[in-house]
CSV table of C-alpha atoms and ligand atoms in Angstrom, one decimal:
chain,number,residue,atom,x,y,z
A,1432,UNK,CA,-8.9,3.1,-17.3
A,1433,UNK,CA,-8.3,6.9,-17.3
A,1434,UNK,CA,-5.7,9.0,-19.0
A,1435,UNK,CA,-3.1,10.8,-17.6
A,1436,UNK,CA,-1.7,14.2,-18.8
A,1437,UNK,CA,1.8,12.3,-18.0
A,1438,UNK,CA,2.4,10.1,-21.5
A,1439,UNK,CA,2.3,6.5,-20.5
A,1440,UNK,CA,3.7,4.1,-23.3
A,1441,UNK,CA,1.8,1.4,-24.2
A,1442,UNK,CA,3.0,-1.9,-22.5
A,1443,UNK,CA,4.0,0.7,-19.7
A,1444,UNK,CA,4.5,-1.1,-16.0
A,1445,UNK,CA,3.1,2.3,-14.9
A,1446,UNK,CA,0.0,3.9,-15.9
A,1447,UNK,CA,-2.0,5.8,-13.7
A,1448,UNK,CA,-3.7,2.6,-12.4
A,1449,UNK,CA,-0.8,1.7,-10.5
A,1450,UNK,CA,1.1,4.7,-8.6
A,1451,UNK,CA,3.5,2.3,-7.1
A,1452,UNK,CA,5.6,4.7,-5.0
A,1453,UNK,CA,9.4,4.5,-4.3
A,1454,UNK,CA,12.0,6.7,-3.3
A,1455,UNK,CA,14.2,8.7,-5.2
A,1456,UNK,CA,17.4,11.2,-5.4
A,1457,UNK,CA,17.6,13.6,-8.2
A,1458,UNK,CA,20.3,15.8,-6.5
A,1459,UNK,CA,17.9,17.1,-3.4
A,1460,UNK,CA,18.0,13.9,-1.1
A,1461,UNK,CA,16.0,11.1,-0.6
A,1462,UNK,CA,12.2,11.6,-1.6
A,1463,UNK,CA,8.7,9.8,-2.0
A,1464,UNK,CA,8.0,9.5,-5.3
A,1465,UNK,CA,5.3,7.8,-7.4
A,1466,UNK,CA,6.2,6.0,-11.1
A,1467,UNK,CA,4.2,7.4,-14.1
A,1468,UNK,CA,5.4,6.2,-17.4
A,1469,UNK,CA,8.8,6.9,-17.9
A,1470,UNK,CA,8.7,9.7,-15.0
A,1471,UNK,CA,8.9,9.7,-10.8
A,1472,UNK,CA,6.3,12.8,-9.5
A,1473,UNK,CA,8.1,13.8,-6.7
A,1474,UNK,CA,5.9,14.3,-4.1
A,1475,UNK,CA,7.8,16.2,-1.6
A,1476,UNK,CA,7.5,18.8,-4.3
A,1477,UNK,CA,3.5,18.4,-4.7
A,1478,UNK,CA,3.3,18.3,-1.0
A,1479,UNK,CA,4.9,21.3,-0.6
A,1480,UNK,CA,2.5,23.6,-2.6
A,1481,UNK,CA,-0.4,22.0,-0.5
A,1482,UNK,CA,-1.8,19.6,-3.0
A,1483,UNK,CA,-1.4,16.6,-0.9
A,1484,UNK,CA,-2.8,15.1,2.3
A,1485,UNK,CA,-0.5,13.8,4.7
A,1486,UNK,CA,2.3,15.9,3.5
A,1487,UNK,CA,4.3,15.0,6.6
A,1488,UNK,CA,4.9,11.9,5.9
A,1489,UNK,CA,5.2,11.9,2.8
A,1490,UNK,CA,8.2,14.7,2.8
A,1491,UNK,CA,9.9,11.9,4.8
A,1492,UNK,CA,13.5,10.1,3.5
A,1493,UNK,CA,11.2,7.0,3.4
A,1494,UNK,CA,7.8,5.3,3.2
A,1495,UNK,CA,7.4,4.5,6.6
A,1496,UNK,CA,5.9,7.1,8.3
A,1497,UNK,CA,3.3,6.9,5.6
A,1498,UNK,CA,3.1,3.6,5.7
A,1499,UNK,CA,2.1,4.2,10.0
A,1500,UNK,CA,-1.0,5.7,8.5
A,1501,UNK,CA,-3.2,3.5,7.3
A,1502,UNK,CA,-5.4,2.2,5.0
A,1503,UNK,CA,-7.8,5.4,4.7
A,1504,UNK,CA,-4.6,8.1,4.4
A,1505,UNK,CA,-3.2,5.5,1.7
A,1506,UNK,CA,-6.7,5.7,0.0
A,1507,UNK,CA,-7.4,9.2,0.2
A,1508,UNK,CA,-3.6,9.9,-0.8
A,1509,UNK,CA,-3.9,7.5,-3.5
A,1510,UNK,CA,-7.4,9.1,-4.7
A,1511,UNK,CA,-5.9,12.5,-4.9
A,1512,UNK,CA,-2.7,11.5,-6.8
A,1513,UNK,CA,-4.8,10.2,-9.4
A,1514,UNK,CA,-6.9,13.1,-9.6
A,1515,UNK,CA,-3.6,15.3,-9.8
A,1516,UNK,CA,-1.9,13.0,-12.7
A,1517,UNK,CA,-5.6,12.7,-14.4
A,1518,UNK,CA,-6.0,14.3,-18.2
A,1519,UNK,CA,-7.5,17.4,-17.6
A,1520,UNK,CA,-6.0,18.5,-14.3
A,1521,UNK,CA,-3.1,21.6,-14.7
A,1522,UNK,CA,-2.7,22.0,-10.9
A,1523,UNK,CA,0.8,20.5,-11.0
A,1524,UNK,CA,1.8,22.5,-13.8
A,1525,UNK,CA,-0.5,25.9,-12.6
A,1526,UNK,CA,1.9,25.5,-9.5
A,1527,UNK,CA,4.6,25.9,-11.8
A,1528,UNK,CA,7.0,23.3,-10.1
A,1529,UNK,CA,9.5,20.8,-11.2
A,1530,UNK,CA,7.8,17.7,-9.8
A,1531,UNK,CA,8.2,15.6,-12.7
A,1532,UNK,CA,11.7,13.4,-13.1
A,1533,UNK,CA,12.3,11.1,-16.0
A,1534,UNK,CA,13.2,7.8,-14.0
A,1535,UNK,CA,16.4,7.4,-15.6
A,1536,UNK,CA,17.5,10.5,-14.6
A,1537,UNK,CA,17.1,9.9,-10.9
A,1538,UNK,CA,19.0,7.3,-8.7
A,1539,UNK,CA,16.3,4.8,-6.7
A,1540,UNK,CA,16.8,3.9,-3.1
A,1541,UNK,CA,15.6,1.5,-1.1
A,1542,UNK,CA,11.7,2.8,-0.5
A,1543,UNK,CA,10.9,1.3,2.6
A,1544,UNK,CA,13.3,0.6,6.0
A,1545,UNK,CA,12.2,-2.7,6.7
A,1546,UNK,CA,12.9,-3.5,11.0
A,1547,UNK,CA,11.8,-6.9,9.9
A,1548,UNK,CA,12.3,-9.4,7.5
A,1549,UNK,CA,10.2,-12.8,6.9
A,1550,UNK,CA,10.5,-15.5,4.5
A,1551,UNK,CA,8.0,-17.7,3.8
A,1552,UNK,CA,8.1,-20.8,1.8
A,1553,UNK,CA,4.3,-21.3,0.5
A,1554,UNK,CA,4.8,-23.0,-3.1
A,1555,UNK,CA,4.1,-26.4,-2.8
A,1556,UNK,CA,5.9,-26.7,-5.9
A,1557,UNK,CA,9.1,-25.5,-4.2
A,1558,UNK,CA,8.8,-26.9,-1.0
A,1559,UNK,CA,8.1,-30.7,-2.9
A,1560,UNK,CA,10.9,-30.3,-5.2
A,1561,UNK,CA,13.7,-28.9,-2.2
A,1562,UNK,CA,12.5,-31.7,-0.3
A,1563,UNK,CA,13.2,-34.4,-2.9
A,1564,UNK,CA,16.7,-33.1,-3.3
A,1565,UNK,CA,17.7,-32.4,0.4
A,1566,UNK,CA,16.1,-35.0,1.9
A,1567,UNK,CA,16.0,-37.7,-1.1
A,1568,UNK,CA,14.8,-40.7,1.3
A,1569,UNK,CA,11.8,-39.2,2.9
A,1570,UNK,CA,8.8,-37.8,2.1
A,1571,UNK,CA,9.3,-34.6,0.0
A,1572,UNK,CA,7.0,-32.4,1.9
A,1573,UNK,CA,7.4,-32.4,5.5
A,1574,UNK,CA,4.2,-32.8,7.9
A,1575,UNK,CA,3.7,-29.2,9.0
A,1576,UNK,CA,3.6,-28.1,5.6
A,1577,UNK,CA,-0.1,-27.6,4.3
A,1578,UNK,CA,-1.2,-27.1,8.0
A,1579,UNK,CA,1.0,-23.8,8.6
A,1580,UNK,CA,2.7,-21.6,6.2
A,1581,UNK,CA,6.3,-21.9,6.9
A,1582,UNK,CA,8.5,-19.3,7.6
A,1583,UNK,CA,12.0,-17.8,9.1
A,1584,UNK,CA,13.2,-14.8,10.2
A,1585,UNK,CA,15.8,-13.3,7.3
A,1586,UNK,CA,18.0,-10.8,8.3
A,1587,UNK,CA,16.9,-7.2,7.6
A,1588,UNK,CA,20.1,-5.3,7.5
A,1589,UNK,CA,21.0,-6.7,4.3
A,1590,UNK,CA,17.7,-5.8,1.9
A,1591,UNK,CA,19.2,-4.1,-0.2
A,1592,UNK,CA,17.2,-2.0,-3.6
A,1593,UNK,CA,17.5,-3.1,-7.2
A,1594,UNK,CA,21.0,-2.7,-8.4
A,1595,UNK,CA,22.5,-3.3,-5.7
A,1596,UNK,CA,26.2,-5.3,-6.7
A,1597,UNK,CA,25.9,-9.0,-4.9
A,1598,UNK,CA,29.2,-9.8,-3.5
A,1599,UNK,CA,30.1,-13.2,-3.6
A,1600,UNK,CA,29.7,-14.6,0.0
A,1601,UNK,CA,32.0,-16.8,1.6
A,1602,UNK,CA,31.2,-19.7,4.5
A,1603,UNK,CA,31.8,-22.8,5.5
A,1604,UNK,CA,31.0,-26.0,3.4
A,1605,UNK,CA,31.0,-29.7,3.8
A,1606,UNK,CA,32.4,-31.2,0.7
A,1607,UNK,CA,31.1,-35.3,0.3
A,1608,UNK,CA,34.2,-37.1,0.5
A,1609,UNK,CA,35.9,-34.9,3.3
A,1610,UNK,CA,36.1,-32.5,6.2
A,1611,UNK,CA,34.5,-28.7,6.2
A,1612,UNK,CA,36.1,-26.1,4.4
A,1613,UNK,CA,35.6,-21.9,4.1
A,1614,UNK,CA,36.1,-20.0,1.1
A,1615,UNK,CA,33.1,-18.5,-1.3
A,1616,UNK,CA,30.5,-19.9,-2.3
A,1617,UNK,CA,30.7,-22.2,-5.4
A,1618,UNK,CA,26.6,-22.6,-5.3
A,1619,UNK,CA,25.3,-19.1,-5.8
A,1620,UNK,CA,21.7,-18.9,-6.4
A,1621,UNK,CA,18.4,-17.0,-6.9
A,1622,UNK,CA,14.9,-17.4,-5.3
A,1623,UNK,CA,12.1,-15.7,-7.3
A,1624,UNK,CA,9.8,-14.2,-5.0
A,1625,UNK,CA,6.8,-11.6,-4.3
A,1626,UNK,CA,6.9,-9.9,-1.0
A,1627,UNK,CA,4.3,-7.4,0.6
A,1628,UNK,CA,5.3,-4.6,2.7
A,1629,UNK,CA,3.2,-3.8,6.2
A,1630,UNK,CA,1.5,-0.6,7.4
A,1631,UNK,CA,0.4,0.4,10.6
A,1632,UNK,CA,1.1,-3.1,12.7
A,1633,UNK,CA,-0.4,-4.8,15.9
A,1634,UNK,CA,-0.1,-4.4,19.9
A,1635,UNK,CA,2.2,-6.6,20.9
A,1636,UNK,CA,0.1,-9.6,22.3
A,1637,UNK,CA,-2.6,-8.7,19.6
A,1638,UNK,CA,-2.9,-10.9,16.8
A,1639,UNK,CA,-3.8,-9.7,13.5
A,1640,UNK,CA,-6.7,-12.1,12.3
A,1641,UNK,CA,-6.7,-13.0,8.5
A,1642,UNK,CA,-9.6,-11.0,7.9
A,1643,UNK,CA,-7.8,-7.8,9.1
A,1644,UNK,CA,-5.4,-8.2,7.1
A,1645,UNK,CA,-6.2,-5.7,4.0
A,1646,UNK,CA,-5.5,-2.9,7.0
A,1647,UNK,CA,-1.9,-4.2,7.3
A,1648,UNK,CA,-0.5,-4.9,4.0
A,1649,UNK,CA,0.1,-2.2,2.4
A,1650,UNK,CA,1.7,-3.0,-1.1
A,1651,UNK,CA,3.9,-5.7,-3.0
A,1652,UNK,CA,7.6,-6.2,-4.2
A,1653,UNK,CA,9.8,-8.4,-5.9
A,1654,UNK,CA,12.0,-10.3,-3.7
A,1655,UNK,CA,15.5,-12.3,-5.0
A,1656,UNK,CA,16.3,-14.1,-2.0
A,1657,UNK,CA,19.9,-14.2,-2.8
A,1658,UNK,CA,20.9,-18.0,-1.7
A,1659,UNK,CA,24.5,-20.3,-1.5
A,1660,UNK,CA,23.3,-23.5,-1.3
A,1661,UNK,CA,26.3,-25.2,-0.2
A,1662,UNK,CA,26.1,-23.0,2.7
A,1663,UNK,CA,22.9,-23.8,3.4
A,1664,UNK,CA,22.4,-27.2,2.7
A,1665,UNK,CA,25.6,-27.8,5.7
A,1666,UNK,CA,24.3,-25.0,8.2
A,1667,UNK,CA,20.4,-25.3,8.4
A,1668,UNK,CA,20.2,-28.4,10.4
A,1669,UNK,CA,17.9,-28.4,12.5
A,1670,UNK,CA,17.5,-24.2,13.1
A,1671,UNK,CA,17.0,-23.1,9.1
A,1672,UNK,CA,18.6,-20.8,7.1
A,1673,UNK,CA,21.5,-18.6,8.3
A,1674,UNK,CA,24.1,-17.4,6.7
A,1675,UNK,CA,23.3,-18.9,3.4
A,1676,UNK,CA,20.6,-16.5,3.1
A,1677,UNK,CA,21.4,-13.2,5.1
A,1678,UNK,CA,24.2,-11.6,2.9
A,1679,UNK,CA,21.9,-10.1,0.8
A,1680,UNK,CA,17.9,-9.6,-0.5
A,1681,UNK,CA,16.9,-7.8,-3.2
A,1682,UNK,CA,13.8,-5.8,-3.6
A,1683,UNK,CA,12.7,-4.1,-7.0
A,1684,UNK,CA,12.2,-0.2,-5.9
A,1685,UNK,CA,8.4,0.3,-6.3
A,1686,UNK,CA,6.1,-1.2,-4.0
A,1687,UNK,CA,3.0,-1.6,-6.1
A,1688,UNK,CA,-0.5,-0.4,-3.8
A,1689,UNK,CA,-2.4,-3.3,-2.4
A,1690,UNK,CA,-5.6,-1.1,-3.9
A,1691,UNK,CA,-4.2,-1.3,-7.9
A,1692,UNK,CA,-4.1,-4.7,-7.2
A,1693,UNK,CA,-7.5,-5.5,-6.4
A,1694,UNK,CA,-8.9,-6.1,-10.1
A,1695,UNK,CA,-5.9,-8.8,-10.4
A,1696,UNK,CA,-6.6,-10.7,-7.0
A,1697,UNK,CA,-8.5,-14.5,-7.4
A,1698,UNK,CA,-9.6,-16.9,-4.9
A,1699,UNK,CA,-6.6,-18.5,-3.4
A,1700,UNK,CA,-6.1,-22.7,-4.1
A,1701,UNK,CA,-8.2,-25.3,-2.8
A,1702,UNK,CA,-6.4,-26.8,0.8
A,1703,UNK,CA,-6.5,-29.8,2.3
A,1704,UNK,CA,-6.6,-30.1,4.9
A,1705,UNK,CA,-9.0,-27.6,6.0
A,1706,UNK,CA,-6.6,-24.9,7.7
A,1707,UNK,CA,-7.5,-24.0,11.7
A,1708,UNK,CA,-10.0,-21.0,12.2
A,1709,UNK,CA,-7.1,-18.5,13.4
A,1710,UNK,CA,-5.7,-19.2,9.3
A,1711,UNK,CA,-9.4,-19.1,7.2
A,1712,UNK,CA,-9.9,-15.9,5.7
A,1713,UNK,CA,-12.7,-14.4,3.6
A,1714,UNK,CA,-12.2,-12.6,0.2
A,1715,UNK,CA,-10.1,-13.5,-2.6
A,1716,UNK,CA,-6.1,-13.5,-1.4
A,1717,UNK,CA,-4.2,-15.0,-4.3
A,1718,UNK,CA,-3.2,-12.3,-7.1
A,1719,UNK,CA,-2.7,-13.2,-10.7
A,1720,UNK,CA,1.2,-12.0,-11.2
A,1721,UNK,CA,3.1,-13.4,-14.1
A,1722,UNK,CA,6.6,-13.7,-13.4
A,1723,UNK,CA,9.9,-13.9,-15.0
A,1724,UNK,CA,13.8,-14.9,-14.4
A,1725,UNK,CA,16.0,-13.5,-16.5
A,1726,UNK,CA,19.8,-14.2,-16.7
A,1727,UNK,CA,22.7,-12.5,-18.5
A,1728,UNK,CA,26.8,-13.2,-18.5
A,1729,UNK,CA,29.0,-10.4,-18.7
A,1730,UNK,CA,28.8,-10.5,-22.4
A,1731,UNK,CA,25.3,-10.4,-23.1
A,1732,UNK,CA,23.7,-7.4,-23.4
A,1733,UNK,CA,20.3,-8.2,-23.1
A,1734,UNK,CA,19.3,-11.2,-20.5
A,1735,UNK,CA,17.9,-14.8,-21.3
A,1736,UNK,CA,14.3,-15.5,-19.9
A,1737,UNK,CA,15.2,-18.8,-18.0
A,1738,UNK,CA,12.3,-19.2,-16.6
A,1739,UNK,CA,8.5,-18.0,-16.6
A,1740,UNK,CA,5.9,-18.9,-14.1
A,1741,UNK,CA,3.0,-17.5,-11.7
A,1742,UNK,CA,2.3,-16.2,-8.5
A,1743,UNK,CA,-1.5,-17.0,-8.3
A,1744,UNK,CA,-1.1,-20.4,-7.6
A,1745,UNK,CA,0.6,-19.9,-4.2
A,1746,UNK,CA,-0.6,-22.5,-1.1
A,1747,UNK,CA,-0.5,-20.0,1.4
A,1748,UNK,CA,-1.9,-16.3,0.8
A,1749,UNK,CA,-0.7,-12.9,2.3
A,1750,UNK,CA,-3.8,-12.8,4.8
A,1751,UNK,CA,-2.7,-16.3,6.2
A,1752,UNK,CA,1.1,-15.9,6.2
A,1753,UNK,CA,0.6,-12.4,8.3
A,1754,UNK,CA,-2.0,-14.0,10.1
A,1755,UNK,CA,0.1,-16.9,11.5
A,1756,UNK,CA,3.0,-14.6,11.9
A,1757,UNK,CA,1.1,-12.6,14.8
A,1758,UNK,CA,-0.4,-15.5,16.4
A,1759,UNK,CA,2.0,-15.6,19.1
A,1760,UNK,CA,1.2,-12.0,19.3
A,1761,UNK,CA,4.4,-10.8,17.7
A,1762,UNK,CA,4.5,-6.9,16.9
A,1763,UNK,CA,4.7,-5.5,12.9
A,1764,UNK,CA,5.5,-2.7,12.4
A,1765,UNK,CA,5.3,-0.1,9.6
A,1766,UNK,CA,7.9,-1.0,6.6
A,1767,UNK,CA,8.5,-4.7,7.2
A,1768,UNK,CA,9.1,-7.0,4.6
A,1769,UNK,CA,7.1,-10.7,4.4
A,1770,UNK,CA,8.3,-12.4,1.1
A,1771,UNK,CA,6.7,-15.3,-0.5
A,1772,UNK,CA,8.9,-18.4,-0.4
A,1773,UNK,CA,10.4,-19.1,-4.0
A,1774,UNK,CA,7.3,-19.1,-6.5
A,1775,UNK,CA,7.6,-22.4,-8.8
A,1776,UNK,CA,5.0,-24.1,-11.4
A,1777,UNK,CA,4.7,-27.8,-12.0
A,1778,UNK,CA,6.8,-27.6,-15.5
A,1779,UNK,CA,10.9,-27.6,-15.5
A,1780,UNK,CA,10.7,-24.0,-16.8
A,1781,UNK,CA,8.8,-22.5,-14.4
A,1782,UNK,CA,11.1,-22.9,-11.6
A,1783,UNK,CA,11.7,-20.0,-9.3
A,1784,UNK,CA,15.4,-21.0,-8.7
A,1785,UNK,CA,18.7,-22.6,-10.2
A,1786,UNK,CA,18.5,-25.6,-7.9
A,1787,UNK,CA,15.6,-26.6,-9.4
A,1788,UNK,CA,16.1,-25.1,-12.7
A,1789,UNK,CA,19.5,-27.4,-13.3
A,1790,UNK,CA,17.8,-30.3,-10.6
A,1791,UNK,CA,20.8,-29.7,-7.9
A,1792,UNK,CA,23.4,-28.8,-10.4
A,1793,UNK,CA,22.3,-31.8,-12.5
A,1794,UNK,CA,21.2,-30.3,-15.9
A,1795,UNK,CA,23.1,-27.2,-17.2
A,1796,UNK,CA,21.7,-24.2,-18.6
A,1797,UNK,CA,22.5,-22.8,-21.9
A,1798,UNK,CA,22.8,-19.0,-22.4
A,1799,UNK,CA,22.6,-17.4,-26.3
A,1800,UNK,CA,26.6,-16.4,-25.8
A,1801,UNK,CA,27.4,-19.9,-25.8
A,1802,UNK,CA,28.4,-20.9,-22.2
A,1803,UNK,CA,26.6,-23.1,-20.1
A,1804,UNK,CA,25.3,-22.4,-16.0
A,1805,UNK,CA,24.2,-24.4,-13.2
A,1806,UNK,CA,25.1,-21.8,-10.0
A,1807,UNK,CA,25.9,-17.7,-10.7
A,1808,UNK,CA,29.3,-16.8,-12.2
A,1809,UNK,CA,30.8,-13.5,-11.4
A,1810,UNK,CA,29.7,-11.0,-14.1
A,1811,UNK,CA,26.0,-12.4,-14.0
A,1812,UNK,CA,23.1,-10.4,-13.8
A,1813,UNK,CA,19.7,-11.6,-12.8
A,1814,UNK,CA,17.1,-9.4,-13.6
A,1815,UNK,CA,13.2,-10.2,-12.3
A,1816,UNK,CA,10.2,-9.1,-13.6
A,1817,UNK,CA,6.5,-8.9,-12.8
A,1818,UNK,CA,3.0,-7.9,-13.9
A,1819,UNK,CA,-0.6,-8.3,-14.1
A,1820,UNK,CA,-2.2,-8.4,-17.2
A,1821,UNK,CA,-6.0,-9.4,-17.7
A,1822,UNK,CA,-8.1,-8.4,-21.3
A,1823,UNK,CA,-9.5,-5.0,-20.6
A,1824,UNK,CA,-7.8,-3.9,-17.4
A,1825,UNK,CA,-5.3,-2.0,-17.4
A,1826,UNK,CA,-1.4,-3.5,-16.8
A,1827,UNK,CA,-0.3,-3.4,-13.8
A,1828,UNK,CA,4.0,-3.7,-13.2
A,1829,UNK,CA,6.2,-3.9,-11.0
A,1830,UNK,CA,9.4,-2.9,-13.1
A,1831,UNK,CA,12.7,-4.9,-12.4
A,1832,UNK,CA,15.0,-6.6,-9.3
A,1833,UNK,CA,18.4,-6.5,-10.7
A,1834,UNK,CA,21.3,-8.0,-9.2
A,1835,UNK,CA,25.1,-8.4,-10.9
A,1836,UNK,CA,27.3,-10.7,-8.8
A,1837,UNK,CA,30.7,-9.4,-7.9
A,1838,UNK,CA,33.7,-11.5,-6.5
B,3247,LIG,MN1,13.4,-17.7,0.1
């Protein structure tokens, strides 16, 4: 753990281990910037005096020319931010430029422009207890599902950055007893999610094998995968989600480096079957990320923790889910988004979503201002937050995913 000459709180989601970089506006335009502390450097700024490699792209309006790179420009771009924000080092300050920003001084923008958007579905957890309540008379987990990880194509228009207002969707509904209706949703939900963001991307016709994939993941996100399950649960026959998903996505604003990762990543779980030879990988893919919901009404100023769970126990890893993806020989490209599936535990509260947490609407939840929830009201906010935190390394965040609902 070094120092930096930037003062990092303890408890901090952002030391100088991390660098997770985002995009930001403090009156001059979209920017790259990287979170220290409380602060963004902005590194259009930094670039401009010649302190940086790559300046190009990184005096770009997003990540994704940067993200084009590579895995030796992130590392070398990485290596020389740290040396920049290190305790000793005055060259930021010798230049004599306003590079530093306190975050909450600066609007944040979506940091990435994803051309693609995948969702996954890789908790068994999940996947066992959707199954029981959609399809109540079969077997929960379908046959496919611990032989591929299982995915759709989401709809990229609508990622949208960390406060971002969530307007209320309306579709068309099947009520039991009658024929279909439209109006809004009446079954608003979350799915708590981690999603990694891809760098330079394949030929098209060229798979990426799973043990290439550390060359084309770049860095992680949280994902709210924004869901109306009455929507969904009368559309996705037999093609999958639709427009129960794509209204909206939420994505905290700072993709956290594959590479400050590395001290939190574990051997991924046991599978059986045996996967096929394009989906074995090498190396340790899982990643020890504790995870938390949290839920507010209109009144409440600070949100309930609903629910708290884990992302290391994941079926499927990054390496397989990209490496399945490009089997067919589909293209990535730089800036795409592959999120996790909704990450749930074995316990009631550590459910990744409120069809699970309330059991289909079942089981109410109570919030400290007295009122009870089973599917969003107007007025809510969800807020997600992430980490990794081992004895003796240093913490590792992700900050928040904030969403308020709005009719
Ligand atoms: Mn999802």
């Amino acid at each position: 753990m070094t120092a930096s000459w930037v003062e990092v709180a303890a408890g901090s989601d952002f030391p100088l281990d991390n660098l997770p970089y985002g995009v930001f506006d403090s009156g001059k335009g979209h920017r790259i910037g990287v979170a220290i502390g409380d602060h963004v450097l902005d590194l259009y700024e930094v670039a401009d005096r010649g302190l940086l490699p790559h300046g190009a792209a990184l005096q770009d309006v997003d990540l994704n020319g940067f993200l084009a790179l590579g895995r030796s420009a992130w590392h070398e771009t990485r290596g020389r931010i740290t040396e920049l924000l290190a305790e000793g080092s005055t060259k930021i300050q010798d230049a004599g430029m306003d590079a530093l920003h306190f975050r909450s001084e600066v609007e944040l923008h979506l940091p990435f422009s994803p051309g693609d958007y995948v969702d996954f579905y890789s908790s068994v957890e999940h996947a066992t207890n959707l199954g029981r309540m959609f399809r109540p008379d079969a077997e929960p987990l379908l046959p496919n599902w611990r032989h591929l990880p299982v995915g759709y194509h989401g709809r990229a228009s609508t990622v949208v950055v960390s406060g971002t207002d969530i307007r209320r969707p309306h579709g068309q509904t099947k009520p039991t007893d009658g024929p279909p209706v439209e109006g809004p949703t009446k079954a608003l939900d979350i799915e708590l999610e981690v999603g990694f963001v891809t760098g330079p991307g394949n030929a098209l016709g060229v798979p990426i094998h799973a043990d290439d994939a550390g060359d084309h993941i770049f860095g992680m996100v949280l994902v709210n995968d924004w869901s109306a399950r009455d929507i969904q649960r009368w559309e996705y026959v037999p093609l999958g989600p639709f427009l129960g998903k794509s209204f909206a996505t939420t994505v905290s604003p700072w993709v956290v480096p594959l590479e400050a990762l590395v001290p939190y990543m574990v051997p991924g779980p046991t599978q059986d079957p045996k996967p096929l030879p394009y989906l074995r990988t090498e190396g340790d893919w899982g990643v020890d990320i504790q995870l938390e919901v949290g839920l507010a009404s209109a009144s409440m100023d600070t949100p309930d923790v609903i629910s708290r769970t884990s992302f290391d126990g994941m079926y499927w890893t990054m390496a397989q889910q990209l490496a399945h993806a490009t089997f067919n020989g589909t293209r990535i490209r730089p800036g795409d988004l592959y999120a996790s599936g909704t990450v749930s535990g074995s316990e009631p509260g550590t459910y990744g979503s409120l069809i699970e947490l309330t059991w289909g609407g079942r089981d109410s939840i109570d919030l400290s201002d007295g009122s009870q929830r089973t599917y969003l009201e107007d007025g809510d906010t969800v807020t997600l937050r992430g980490w990794c935190q081992h004895e003796g390394l240093p913490r590792i965040g992700f900050g928040e995913c904030v969403g308020t609902i709005v009719p």
